[in-house]
Coordinates of C-alpha atoms in Angstrom, one line a residue:
M1 CA -35.2 -10.5 110.3
N2 CA -31.6 -9.7 111.4
L3 CA -28.5 -11.4 110.2
V4 CA -28.0 -13.1 113.6
D5 CA -31.4 -14.9 113.1
A6 CA -29.8 -16.8 110.2
T7 CA -27.0 -18.2 112.3
Q8 CA -26.2 -19.2 115.9
K9 CA -23.2 -19.3 118.2
E10 CA -22.9 -23.1 117.5
L11 CA -22.2 -22.2 113.9
I12 CA -19.4 -19.7 114.6
F13 CA -15.8 -21.0 114.9
L14 CA -12.8 -18.8 115.6
D15 CA -9.1 -19.4 115.3
Q16 CA -9.4 -22.9 113.8
N17 CA -6.7 -24.8 111.9
F18 CA -7.3 -26.5 108.5
Q19 CA -5.0 -27.3 105.7
N20 CA -7.2 -26.9 102.6
R21 CA -10.6 -26.0 101.3
E22 CA -11.9 -29.6 101.4
E23 CA -11.3 -29.9 105.1
V24 CA -13.1 -26.6 105.7
F25 CA -16.1 -27.7 103.6
Q26 CA -16.4 -31.0 105.4
F27 CA -16.2 -29.4 108.8
L28 CA -18.8 -26.6 108.1
A29 CA -21.2 -28.9 106.3
Q30 CA -21.0 -31.3 109.3
K31 CA -21.8 -28.5 111.7
L32 CA -24.8 -27.3 109.5
F33 CA -26.0 -30.9 109.5
E34 CA -25.6 -31.3 113.3
N35 CA -27.5 -28.1 114.0
G36 CA -30.4 -29.1 111.8
K37 CA -29.9 -26.7 108.9
V38 CA -29.4 -29.4 106.3
S39 CA -30.9 -32.9 106.3
N40 CA -28.3 -34.6 104.2
K41 CA -24.7 -33.5 104.5
E42 CA -23.4 -35.3 101.3
E43 CA -26.1 -33.8 99.1
Y44 CA -25.4 -30.3 100.5
L45 CA -21.7 -30.8 99.8
K46 CA -22.5 -31.9 96.3
A47 CA -24.4 -28.6 95.8
I48 CA -21.4 -26.7 97.3
Y49 CA -18.9 -28.3 94.8
E50 CA -21.3 -27.8 91.9
R51 CA -21.3 -24.1 92.7
E52 CA -17.5 -24.0 93.0
E53 CA -17.2 -25.4 89.4
I54 CA -19.1 -22.3 88.1
S55 CA -16.7 -19.7 89.5
A56 CA -14.5 -19.0 92.4
T57 CA -16.1 -18.2 95.7
G58 CA -12.9 -16.8 97.2
F59 CA -12.9 -13.0 96.8
E60 CA -10.3 -10.6 98.2
N61 CA -9.3 -9.3 101.7
G62 CA -9.0 -12.9 102.9
L63 CA -12.7 -13.6 102.3
A64 CA -14.5 -16.6 100.9
I65 CA -18.2 -17.3 100.6
P66 CA -18.9 -20.9 99.5
H67 CA -22.6 -21.6 99.1
G68 CA -24.9 -24.3 97.9
K69 CA -28.6 -24.3 96.9
S70 CA -30.3 -27.7 97.6
T71 CA -33.6 -29.3 98.5
T72 CA -31.7 -30.8 101.5
V73 CA -31.4 -27.3 103.1
R74 CA -34.1 -27.1 105.7
E75 CA -33.8 -23.3 106.2
A76 CA -31.5 -20.6 104.9
A77 CA -28.5 -20.3 107.2
F78 CA -24.8 -19.6 107.3
A79 CA -21.8 -20.7 109.3
V80 CA -18.7 -18.6 110.1
L81 CA -15.1 -19.8 110.3
R82 CA -12.0 -17.8 111.1
L83 CA -8.6 -19.5 110.6
N84 CA -5.4 -19.1 112.5
K85 CA -3.4 -19.7 109.3
P86 CA -4.7 -18.4 106.0
L87 CA -5.3 -20.8 103.1
D88 CA -3.2 -19.7 100.1
N89 CA -4.6 -22.4 97.8
Y90 CA -8.3 -21.4 98.0
P91 CA -9.6 -20.6 94.4
S92 CA -10.3 -16.8 94.4
L93 CA -11.1 -13.9 92.1
D94 CA -7.9 -12.2 93.4
P95 CA -5.1 -14.7 92.8
D96 CA -3.2 -13.3 95.8
N97 CA -6.1 -13.8 98.1
K98 CA -5.2 -15.7 101.3
V99 CA -8.4 -16.9 102.8
D100 CA -8.8 -16.7 106.6
I101 CA -12.5 -15.8 107.0
I102 CA -15.1 -18.1 105.5
F103 CA -18.9 -17.8 105.4
M104 CA -20.6 -20.9 104.2
M105 CA -24.2 -20.3 103.1
A106 CA -26.9 -23.0 103.0
I107 CA -29.7 -21.9 100.5
P108 CA -33.0 -23.8 100.2
S109 CA -33.8 -24.4 96.5
A110 CA -37.5 -23.8 96.8
E111 CA -37.7 -20.9 99.2
A112 CA -37.4 -17.9 96.9
G113 CA -39.0 -14.8 98.3
N114 CA -38.8 -15.6 102.0
T115 CA -37.1 -13.4 104.7
H116 CA -34.2 -15.9 105.2
L117 CA -33.0 -15.2 101.7
D118 CA -33.3 -11.5 102.3
V119 CA -31.0 -12.0 105.2
L120 CA -28.4 -13.9 103.2
A121 CA -28.5 -11.2 100.5
K122 CA -27.9 -8.6 103.2
L123 CA -24.9 -10.6 104.4
A124 CA -23.4 -10.8 100.9
T125 CA -23.7 -7.0 100.6
L126 CA -22.1 -6.4 104.0
L127 CA -19.2 -8.6 103.2
N128 CA -18.3 -6.5 100.2
D129 CA -17.1 -3.9 102.7
S130 CA -13.4 -4.4 103.5
D131 CA -13.7 -2.4 106.8
Y132 CA -16.4 -4.7 108.0
I133 CA -14.3 -7.8 107.2
Q134 CA -11.4 -6.3 109.3
K135 CA -13.8 -6.1 112.3
F136 CA -14.4 -9.8 112.0
R137 CA -10.7 -10.4 111.9
A138 CA -10.2 -8.4 115.1
A139 CA -13.1 -9.9 117.1
S140 CA -12.0 -11.8 120.1
S141 CA -15.2 -13.8 120.9
V142 CA -18.2 -15.4 119.3
E143 CA -20.3 -12.8 121.1
E144 CA -18.4 -10.0 119.3
I145 CA -19.1 -11.8 116.0
L146 CA -22.8 -12.0 116.8
S147 CA -22.8 -8.3 117.7
L148 CA -21.2 -7.4 114.4
L149 CA -23.9 -9.4 112.6
S150 CA -26.5 -7.4 114.3
E151 CA -25.2 -4.2 112.8
T152 CA -26.9 -2.7 109.7
K153 CA -25.0 -1.1 106.9
E154 CA -26.2 2.3 105.9
V155 CA -27.1 2.2 102.2
A156 CA -25.6 5.1 100.3
T157 CA -28.1 7.2 98.4
Q158 CA -27.6 7.1 94.6
Q159 CA -27.2 10.5 93.2
T160 CA -29.3 11.3 90.1
N161 CA -27.7 14.5 88.9
F162 CA -24.8 12.9 87.0
D163 CA -24.6 13.3 83.2
K164 CA -24.4 9.6 82.4
T165 CA -26.8 6.8 83.4
I166 CA -26.2 3.1 83.3
V167 CA -28.7 0.4 84.0
A168 CA -27.3 -2.9 85.1
V169 CA -28.4 -6.5 85.8
T170 CA -26.6 -8.9 88.1
S171 CA -27.4 -12.5 88.5
C172 CA -25.4 -15.6 89.6
A173 CA -26.2 -19.3 89.6
S174 CA -27.4 -19.5 93.2
G175 CA -29.0 -16.1 93.1
V176 CA -27.5 -14.9 96.4
A177 CA -23.8 -14.1 97.1
H178 CA -22.4 -12.9 93.8
T179 CA -25.6 -11.3 92.7
Y180 CA -25.7 -8.8 95.5
M181 CA -22.0 -8.3 95.9
A182 CA -21.6 -7.5 92.2
A183 CA -24.5 -5.0 92.4
D184 CA -23.0 -3.3 95.4
A185 CA -19.6 -3.1 93.6
L186 CA -21.1 -1.5 90.5
E187 CA -23.1 1.1 92.5
K188 CA -20.1 2.0 94.6
A189 CA -17.9 2.4 91.5
G190 CA -20.6 4.5 89.8
R191 CA -20.6 7.0 92.7
E192 CA -16.8 7.2 92.5
L193 CA -16.9 7.8 88.7
G194 CA -19.8 10.3 88.8
V195 CA -22.1 8.0 86.9
N196 CA -25.7 7.1 87.8
V197 CA -25.6 3.3 88.1
Y198 CA -28.8 1.5 88.9
V199 CA -28.7 -2.2 89.4
E200 CA -31.6 -4.7 89.1
K201 CA -30.8 -7.9 91.0
Q202 CA -32.2 -11.1 89.4
G203 CA -31.6 -13.6 92.2
A204 CA -33.2 -16.2 94.4
N205 CA -35.8 -13.6 95.4
G206 CA -36.8 -13.0 91.8
I207 CA -36.4 -9.6 90.2
E208 CA -35.5 -6.9 92.8
D209 CA -35.2 -3.2 92.1
R210 CA -36.8 -3.6 88.7
H211 CA -35.8 -0.9 86.2
T212 CA -38.6 1.5 85.5
S213 CA -39.6 2.5 82.0
N214 CA -38.3 6.1 82.6
R215 CA -35.0 4.8 83.8
L216 CA -34.6 2.6 80.7
K217 CA -35.5 5.5 78.4
E218 CA -32.9 7.8 80.0
A219 CA -30.1 5.2 80.3
D220 CA -27.0 5.6 78.0
A221 CA -25.9 2.0 78.2
A222 CA -26.6 -1.3 80.0
I223 CA -24.3 -3.8 81.9
F224 CA -25.2 -7.5 82.2
A225 CA -23.0 -8.9 84.9
V226 CA -24.5 -12.4 84.9
D227 CA -23.8 -16.1 84.8
V228 CA -27.3 -17.1 83.8
A229 CA -29.7 -15.7 81.2
V230 CA -31.1 -12.2 81.8
K231 CA -34.9 -12.3 82.4
E232 CA -36.8 -10.0 80.0
S233 CA -33.7 -9.0 78.2
E234 CA -35.7 -7.4 75.4
R235 CA -36.2 -4.4 77.7
F236 CA -32.6 -3.5 77.0
N237 CA -32.6 -4.0 73.2
H238 CA -32.4 -0.2 72.5
L239 CA -29.2 0.2 74.5
P240 CA -25.5 -0.7 73.9
I241 CA -24.8 -3.6 76.3
E242 CA -21.6 -4.5 78.1
K243 CA -21.7 -8.2 79.0
T244 CA -19.5 -9.8 81.6
A245 CA -19.4 -12.5 84.2
V246 CA -21.0 -11.7 87.6
K247 CA -17.7 -12.1 89.3
D248 CA -16.0 -9.4 87.2
P249 CA -17.4 -6.3 89.0
L250 CA -15.9 -7.7 92.2
K251 CA -12.4 -7.5 90.6
N252 CA -12.8 -4.2 88.7
A253 CA -16.2 -2.6 88.6
T254 CA -14.7 0.7 87.4
L255 CA -13.3 -0.8 84.3
I256 CA -16.6 -2.4 83.4
I257 CA -18.5 0.9 83.8
Q258 CA -15.8 2.6 81.6
R259 CA -16.3 0.0 78.9
A260 CA -20.0 0.5 79.0
L261 CA -19.6 4.3 78.6
K262 CA -17.2 3.7 75.7
K263 CA -19.8 1.6 74.0
A264 CA -22.3 4.3 74.6
E265 CA -20.0 6.8 72.7
S266 CA -19.5 4.5 69.7
I267 CA -22.9 2.9 69.5
E268 CA -25.9 5.1 69.3
K269 CA -28.8 3.8 71.3
S270 CA -32.2 3.4 69.5
E271 CA -35.5 4.8 70.7
Y272 CA -37.2 3.0 73.6
T273 CA -40.4 2.0 71.8
E274 CA -43.8 1.2 73.1
Q275 CA -43.2 -2.4 72.0
A276 CA -40.4 -2.7 74.6
E277 CA -42.3 -0.7 77.2
V278 CA -45.5 -2.6 77.3
F279 CA -44.0 -5.6 79.1
V280 CA -44.4 -3.9 82.5
Q281 CA -46.5 -1.0 83.6
D282 CA -46.6 0.2 87.2
G283 CA -44.6 -2.9 88.2
K284 CA -47.2 -5.3 86.8
P285 CA -47.0 -7.5 83.7
T286 CA -49.2 -6.3 80.8
F287 CA -51.3 -8.3 78.4
K288 CA -48.5 -8.4 75.8
R289 CA -46.1 -9.7 78.5
M290 CA -48.6 -12.4 79.6
I291 CA -49.0 -13.5 76.0
D292 CA -45.2 -13.7 75.5
D293 CA -44.8 -15.6 78.7
A294 CA -47.5 -18.1 77.7
K295 CA -45.8 -18.6 74.4
R296 CA -42.5 -19.2 76.2
H297 CA -44.0 -21.7 78.6
L298 CA -45.7 -23.6 75.8
M299 CA -42.5 -23.9 73.7
T300 CA -40.6 -25.1 76.8
G301 CA -43.1 -27.9 77.1
V302 CA -42.9 -28.7 73.4
S303 CA -39.1 -28.8 73.5
Y304 CA -39.0 -31.3 76.3
M305 CA -41.8 -33.3 74.7
L306 CA -40.2 -33.6 71.3
P307 CA -37.6 -36.4 72.1
F308 CA -40.4 -38.6 73.4
V309 CA -42.4 -38.0 70.2
V310 CA -39.4 -38.6 68.0
A311 CA -38.4 -41.8 69.8
G312 CA -42.0 -43.1 69.9
G313 CA -42.7 -42.2 66.3
M314 CA -39.5 -43.8 64.9
I315 CA -39.9 -47.1 66.9
L316 CA -43.6 -47.3 66.0
T317 CA -42.8 -46.6 62.3
I318 CA -40.0 -49.3 62.3
G319 CA -42.4 -51.8 63.8
L320 CA -45.1 -51.0 61.2
L321 CA -42.6 -51.1 58.3
L322 CA -41.2 -54.5 59.4
G323 CA -44.7 -55.7 60.1
K324 CA -45.5 -55.2 56.4
I325 CA -42.7 -57.6 55.6
Q326 CA -43.5 -60.2 58.3
E327 CA -45.6 -59.9 61.4
N328 CA -43.9 -61.5 64.4
A329 CA -43.4 -60.9 68.1
F330 CA -40.6 -58.5 67.5
T331 CA -42.5 -56.2 65.2
Q332 CA -45.5 -56.2 67.6
A333 CA -43.2 -55.4 70.5
A334 CA -41.8 -52.5 68.5
I335 CA -45.3 -51.2 67.8
D336 CA -46.3 -51.6 71.5
V337 CA -43.1 -49.8 72.7
G338 CA -43.6 -46.9 70.3
V339 CA -47.2 -46.5 71.4
L340 CA -46.1 -46.5 75.1
I341 CA -43.5 -43.9 74.5
F342 CA -46.1 -41.8 72.6
S343 CA -48.4 -42.1 75.7
L344 CA -45.8 -40.0 77.6
M345 CA -46.3 -37.1 75.3
I346 CA -49.2 -35.3 77.1
P347 CA -47.9 -35.8 80.7
V348 CA -44.5 -34.5 79.6
I349 CA -45.7 -31.3 77.9
S350 CA -48.0 -30.6 80.8
G351 CA -45.2 -31.2 83.3
Y352 CA -42.7 -29.0 81.6
I353 CA -45.1 -26.2 80.9
A354 CA -45.7 -26.2 84.7
Y355 CA -41.9 -26.4 85.2
S356 CA -41.4 -23.3 83.0
I357 CA -44.0 -21.4 85.2
A358 CA -43.1 -22.7 88.7
D359 CA -39.7 -24.4 88.4
K360 CA -39.1 -28.0 89.7
P361 CA -42.1 -28.2 92.1
G362 CA -44.4 -27.7 89.1
I363 CA -43.3 -30.9 87.3
V364 CA -45.2 -33.5 89.3
V365 CA -48.4 -31.5 89.5
G366 CA -48.2 -30.7 85.7
M367 CA -47.5 -34.3 84.8
A368 CA -50.4 -35.4 87.0
G369 CA -52.7 -33.0 85.2
G370 CA -51.4 -34.2 81.8
L371 CA -51.9 -37.9 82.7
I372 CA -55.5 -37.2 83.8
S373 CA -56.1 -35.3 80.6
R374 CA -55.0 -38.3 78.6
E375 CA -57.1 -40.7 80.6
I376 CA -60.3 -38.7 80.3
G377 CA -59.9 -38.1 76.6
A378 CA -59.1 -34.3 76.8
G379 CA -55.9 -35.0 74.8
F380 CA -53.3 -32.5 73.8
L381 CA -55.5 -29.5 74.3
G382 CA -56.4 -30.6 77.8
G383 CA -52.7 -31.4 78.5
I384 CA -51.7 -27.9 77.6
L385 CA -54.4 -26.3 79.8
A386 CA -53.4 -28.7 82.7
G387 CA -49.8 -27.5 82.4
F388 CA -50.7 -23.9 82.7
I389 CA -53.1 -24.3 85.5
A390 CA -50.7 -26.6 87.4
G391 CA -47.9 -24.0 87.1
Y392 CA -50.1 -21.3 88.5
I393 CA -51.4 -23.5 91.3
V394 CA -47.9 -24.4 92.4
N395 CA -46.8 -20.7 92.4
R396 CA -49.7 -20.0 94.7
L397 CA -48.8 -22.9 97.0
K398 CA -45.2 -21.8 97.2
K399 CA -46.3 -18.4 98.6
I400 CA -48.2 -19.9 101.5
P401 CA -46.3 -18.9 104.7
M402 CA -45.2 -21.8 106.8
H403 CA -43.0 -22.4 109.9
A404 CA -39.4 -23.1 108.9
Y405 CA -39.6 -26.7 109.9
L406 CA -42.7 -27.3 107.7
A407 CA -41.2 -25.3 104.9
Q408 CA -38.7 -28.1 104.2
L409 CA -41.7 -30.4 103.5
K410 CA -43.2 -28.0 101.0
P411 CA -41.4 -29.0 97.8
I412 CA -41.4 -32.8 98.5
I413 CA -44.8 -33.4 100.2
I414 CA -47.1 -30.4 100.5
I415 CA -46.9 -29.1 96.9
P416 CA -47.1 -32.5 95.2
L417 CA -49.9 -33.7 97.4
V418 CA -52.1 -30.5 97.5
G419 CA -51.2 -29.5 93.9
S420 CA -52.0 -32.9 92.4
G421 CA -55.3 -32.9 94.3
L422 CA -56.3 -29.5 93.0
I423 CA -55.3 -30.2 89.4
A424 CA -57.2 -33.4 89.5
L425 CA -60.3 -31.6 90.7
F426 CA -59.9 -29.0 88.0
M427 CA -59.4 -31.5 85.2
Y428 CA -62.3 -33.7 86.1
A429 CA -64.5 -30.5 86.3
V430 CA -63.5 -29.1 82.9
G431 CA -62.2 -32.2 81.1
A432 CA -65.5 -33.3 79.6
P433 CA -66.1 -30.3 77.3
I434 CA -62.4 -30.4 76.3
A435 CA -62.7 -34.1 75.5
E436 CA -65.7 -33.4 73.3
L437 CA -63.9 -30.6 71.5
T438 CA -60.8 -32.9 71.0
K439 CA -63.1 -35.6 69.6
L440 CA -64.8 -33.2 67.2
L441 CA -61.4 -32.0 66.0
E442 CA -60.1 -35.6 65.6
N443 CA -63.2 -36.7 63.7
G444 CA -63.1 -33.6 61.5
L445 CA -59.5 -34.1 60.5
M446 CA -60.0 -37.8 59.9
S447 CA -62.9 -37.1 57.6
L448 CA -60.9 -34.6 55.4
Q449 CA -60.7 -35.9 51.8
G450 CA -59.5 -34.4 48.5
G451 CA -59.7 -30.6 48.3
N452 CA -60.3 -30.1 52.0
L453 CA -57.2 -32.2 52.9
I454 CA -55.2 -30.2 50.3
L455 CA -56.5 -26.9 51.8
L456 CA -55.3 -28.0 55.3
G457 CA -51.8 -28.7 53.8
V458 CA -51.8 -25.3 52.1
I459 CA -52.7 -23.5 55.4
I460 CA -50.1 -25.4 57.5
G461 CA -47.3 -25.0 54.9
A462 CA -48.0 -21.2 54.7
M463 CA -48.1 -20.8 58.5
M464 CA -44.9 -22.7 59.0
A465 CA -43.1 -20.4 56.5
V466 CA -44.5 -17.0 57.1
D467 CA -42.4 -16.0 60.1
M468 CA -39.6 -18.5 59.7
G469 CA -39.6 -20.0 63.2
G470 CA -41.6 -17.2 64.9
P471 CA -44.9 -17.5 66.9
I472 CA -47.1 -18.3 63.9
N473 CA -44.7 -21.1 63.0
K474 CA -44.7 -22.4 66.6
V475 CA -48.5 -22.4 66.8
A476 CA -48.8 -24.5 63.6
F477 CA -46.1 -26.8 64.8
A478 CA -47.6 -27.4 68.2
F479 CA -51.0 -28.1 66.5
C480 CA -49.4 -30.8 64.2
V481 CA -47.5 -32.4 67.1
G482 CA -50.6 -32.6 69.2
L483 CA -52.5 -34.4 66.5
L484 CA -49.9 -37.2 66.5
D485 CA -51.3 -38.3 69.8
Q486 CA -54.6 -38.9 68.1
N487 CA -52.8 -40.9 65.4
I488 CA -53.3 -38.1 62.8
A489 CA -50.0 -37.8 61.0
A490 CA -50.9 -36.1 57.7
P491 CA -50.7 -32.5 59.0
M492 CA -47.1 -33.1 60.2
A493 CA -46.1 -33.9 56.6
A494 CA -47.3 -30.4 55.5
C495 CA -45.5 -29.0 58.6
W496 CA -42.2 -30.6 57.4
I497 CA -42.6 -29.0 54.0
G498 CA -43.0 -25.5 55.6
I499 CA -40.0 -26.2 57.8
M500 CA -37.5 -27.3 55.2
T501 CA -38.7 -25.6 52.0
P502 CA -37.9 -21.9 52.6
P503 CA -34.1 -22.1 53.1
V504 CA -33.6 -24.7 50.4
G505 CA -35.8 -22.8 47.9
L506 CA -34.0 -19.5 48.5
A507 CA -30.6 -21.2 48.2
L508 CA -31.7 -22.7 44.9
A509 CA -32.7 -19.2 43.7
T510 CA -29.2 -17.9 44.3
V511 CA -27.9 -20.6 42.0
L512 CA -30.5 -20.0 39.2
A513 CA -30.3 -16.2 39.3
P514 CA -27.2 -15.1 41.1
K515 CA -27.4 -11.5 39.9
K516 CA -30.5 -11.0 42.0
F517 CA -28.7 -11.7 45.3
S518 CA -25.9 -10.1 47.2
Q519 CA -22.4 -11.7 47.4
G520 CA -23.1 -12.7 51.1
E521 CA -26.4 -14.4 50.1
R522 CA -24.7 -16.3 47.3
A523 CA -21.8 -17.3 49.6
S524 CA -24.3 -18.8 52.2
Q525 CA -25.8 -21.3 49.7
T526 CA -24.3 -24.4 51.3
S527 CA -25.0 -23.4 54.9
T528 CA -28.6 -22.4 54.0
V529 CA -29.3 -25.7 52.3
V530 CA -27.9 -27.6 55.3
M531 CA -30.0 -25.6 57.7
G532 CA -33.1 -26.3 55.6
L533 CA -32.5 -30.0 55.3
T534 CA -31.9 -30.3 59.0
G535 CA -35.1 -28.5 59.9
I536 CA -33.9 -25.0 60.7
T537 CA -36.4 -22.6 59.0
E538 CA -34.5 -19.7 60.4
G539 CA -31.9 -20.1 57.6
A540 CA -34.2 -18.0 55.5
I541 CA -34.2 -15.0 57.8
P542 CA -31.1 -13.2 56.4
F543 CA -32.8 -13.2 52.9
A544 CA -36.0 -11.9 54.4
V545 CA -34.2 -9.1 56.3
A546 CA -32.6 -7.8 53.1
D547 CA -35.9 -7.9 51.0
P548 CA -38.8 -8.7 53.4
W549 CA -42.0 -8.8 51.4
R550 CA -40.7 -10.4 48.2
V551 CA -38.9 -13.2 50.1
I552 CA -41.8 -13.8 52.6
L553 CA -44.3 -14.0 49.7
S554 CA -42.0 -16.4 47.9
I555 CA -41.5 -18.8 50.8
V556 CA -45.2 -18.7 51.8
V557 CA -46.4 -19.6 48.3
G558 CA -43.7 -22.3 47.8
S559 CA -44.5 -23.9 51.2
A560 CA -48.2 -23.7 50.7
V561 CA -48.0 -25.4 47.3
G562 CA -45.7 -28.1 48.7
G563 CA -47.8 -28.6 51.8
G564 CA -51.0 -29.0 49.9
L565 CA -49.4 -31.4 47.4
A566 CA -47.9 -33.5 50.2
L567 CA -51.3 -34.1 51.7
G568 CA -52.9 -34.5 48.3
L569 CA -50.4 -37.3 47.5
G570 CA -51.2 -39.1 50.7
S571 CA -48.0 -38.4 52.6
E572 CA -48.0 -38.7 56.4
A573 CA -45.2 -38.0 59.0
A574 CA -45.3 -39.4 62.5
I575 CA -41.9 -37.9 63.5
P576 CA -41.7 -34.2 64.3
S577 CA -37.9 -33.8 64.4
G578 CA -34.8 -35.0 62.5
G579 CA -35.0 -33.2 59.2
I580 CA -34.3 -35.0 55.9
F581 CA -32.9 -38.0 57.7
V582 CA -36.3 -39.1 59.0
V583 CA -38.1 -38.9 55.6
P584 CA -37.6 -42.6 54.9
F585 CA -39.8 -43.3 58.0
F586 CA -42.7 -41.3 56.6
H587 CA -45.8 -42.8 55.1
E588 CA -45.4 -42.4 51.3
P589 CA -41.9 -40.9 51.5
I590 CA -41.5 -40.7 47.7
M591 CA -44.7 -38.7 47.5
F592 CA -43.4 -36.4 50.2
M593 CA -40.1 -35.9 48.3
I594 CA -42.0 -35.0 45.1
A595 CA -44.0 -32.4 47.1
F596 CA -40.9 -31.1 48.8
I597 CA -39.0 -30.7 45.5
V598 CA -42.0 -28.9 43.9
G599 CA -42.2 -26.6 46.9
I600 CA -38.5 -25.8 46.6
F601 CA -38.8 -25.0 42.9
V602 CA -41.9 -22.8 43.4
T603 CA -40.1 -20.9 46.1
A604 CA -37.1 -20.4 43.9
L605 CA -39.1 -19.3 40.9
M606 CA -41.2 -16.9 42.9
A607 CA -38.1 -15.3 44.4
I608 CA -36.5 -14.9 40.9
L609 CA -39.7 -13.4 39.5
L610 CA -40.3 -11.0 42.3
K611 CA -36.8 -9.8 43.1
K612 CA -35.0 -7.1 41.2
E613 CA -31.4 -7.4 40.1
Y614 CA -29.2 -6.7 43.1
V615 CA -27.2 -3.5 43.0
E616 CA -24.1 -3.4 45.2
V617 CA -24.0 -0.3 47.3
K618 CA -20.5 1.4 47.2

């Protein structure tokens, strides 16, 4: 598709007069609305102004490219405005920029990957050429503008015989204008400096021009010119990285490349290991990559679910505690409200796993799957499965080609309707065996007594401590949170021991045996204790980095002893977040504190026994 296909003569306005940016935005948004490109002018303008708050959309050479991404955009398009008198108050990267040529882009929020977005990306690259802009300024008619838009820019071939190589990533909030203009600026500056600069665009079309393994191995440094998180950033861990905003290459790409080269001289890059390389082979995700993605999607769901579990757990616990004093309508209402909020747990984790996989269109399909899972008794396990399947279903539905006028219905009608129907069919087909498995797990855990219950506490405590917030910790945590929906709260008590004990136990060890720890470890006593008591197991990581096996063995043993003791003493925890502050709401909180203190002392004593006296390296 050519650039002219994303606009029309009714959207090109020459030699107009406006006083400020706001008048321009109102005028162009109205014209996009009148010509059927957006369905709601005010919502589109809201998206425009939200983008303006992130960074300036005025550039240099009199150019501005305001743009908004919104569900109200029916099809990707742009309008063109040339002013008689430049605006000298339009926020721009170049403070002296006097804007007289404006391209306003309308970007659909759920249309990543279609040809319309390719066209807008092409436009953004063309507008990075000052000579091209001058042609727009000299055009005498709308027909001339359309003729200019039908031109294609010859892409300069990147030389590969330079001594230095830089890999770069560009990405902006909307994923169109700045992403491609910054990439073009870096590549152009690289050619002028005699540096191989390869740019991966992470925009509305996903990852384009993905860096190959060989290119990453050969690179001397990396540049992240981004306003959002870099996808798969671990691929660049072996390189010195120059980080900057996506707008900065448009101001001075040469300086950014020079800073990256200077970092390459002062920071030696490490070896590009197989661990980093196995994420992608031949452009396709590998098994390791898929496992890592699955873990990320799961933890996204858990993070959104936690506030519901905390709120429901605390309200339910308050109702139960007050009910022991006196049962009345208020205490019963508190219990009912707590149970209702708890009932949202499975739909929420399903919805946000699907959201992590498929963005906003995945939420409704995922929540529908989670709700069905809860209703048929498939529980937390079924909800997790529903979230993953819903996400993949929605991604497939998003790729179905449709006419532009139907595409606008895709995120609000077609995906919710078809996706919910498909996830319902799937859950009713596979839900029965999952429900049986959930019931067996529930009955098994409810029947645990004595030594078996203590053993469960030992295992959970050890798993929570062993990698201090890593994947094993997250698996155990998700397991314990899931059991709360079945009213099984004992495992979460052991989970809390494994969360809080490692940092606090190690901090105590620095007090009891200061000579076995470095000055930095001793100085971090207070902050480490605070991290532990507020539920941040990662506070133990600096100790483990300095002396891995002794520290890990110490915290695993301490947390295992504390976790087993907590369950043996009858402690239960219906709240998965909040640290020491929510302990009063536990069942048998005094027993929990006894187990916690024992776990702390065991951790500290193990560390003291295992560690050698610290010798300062001079």
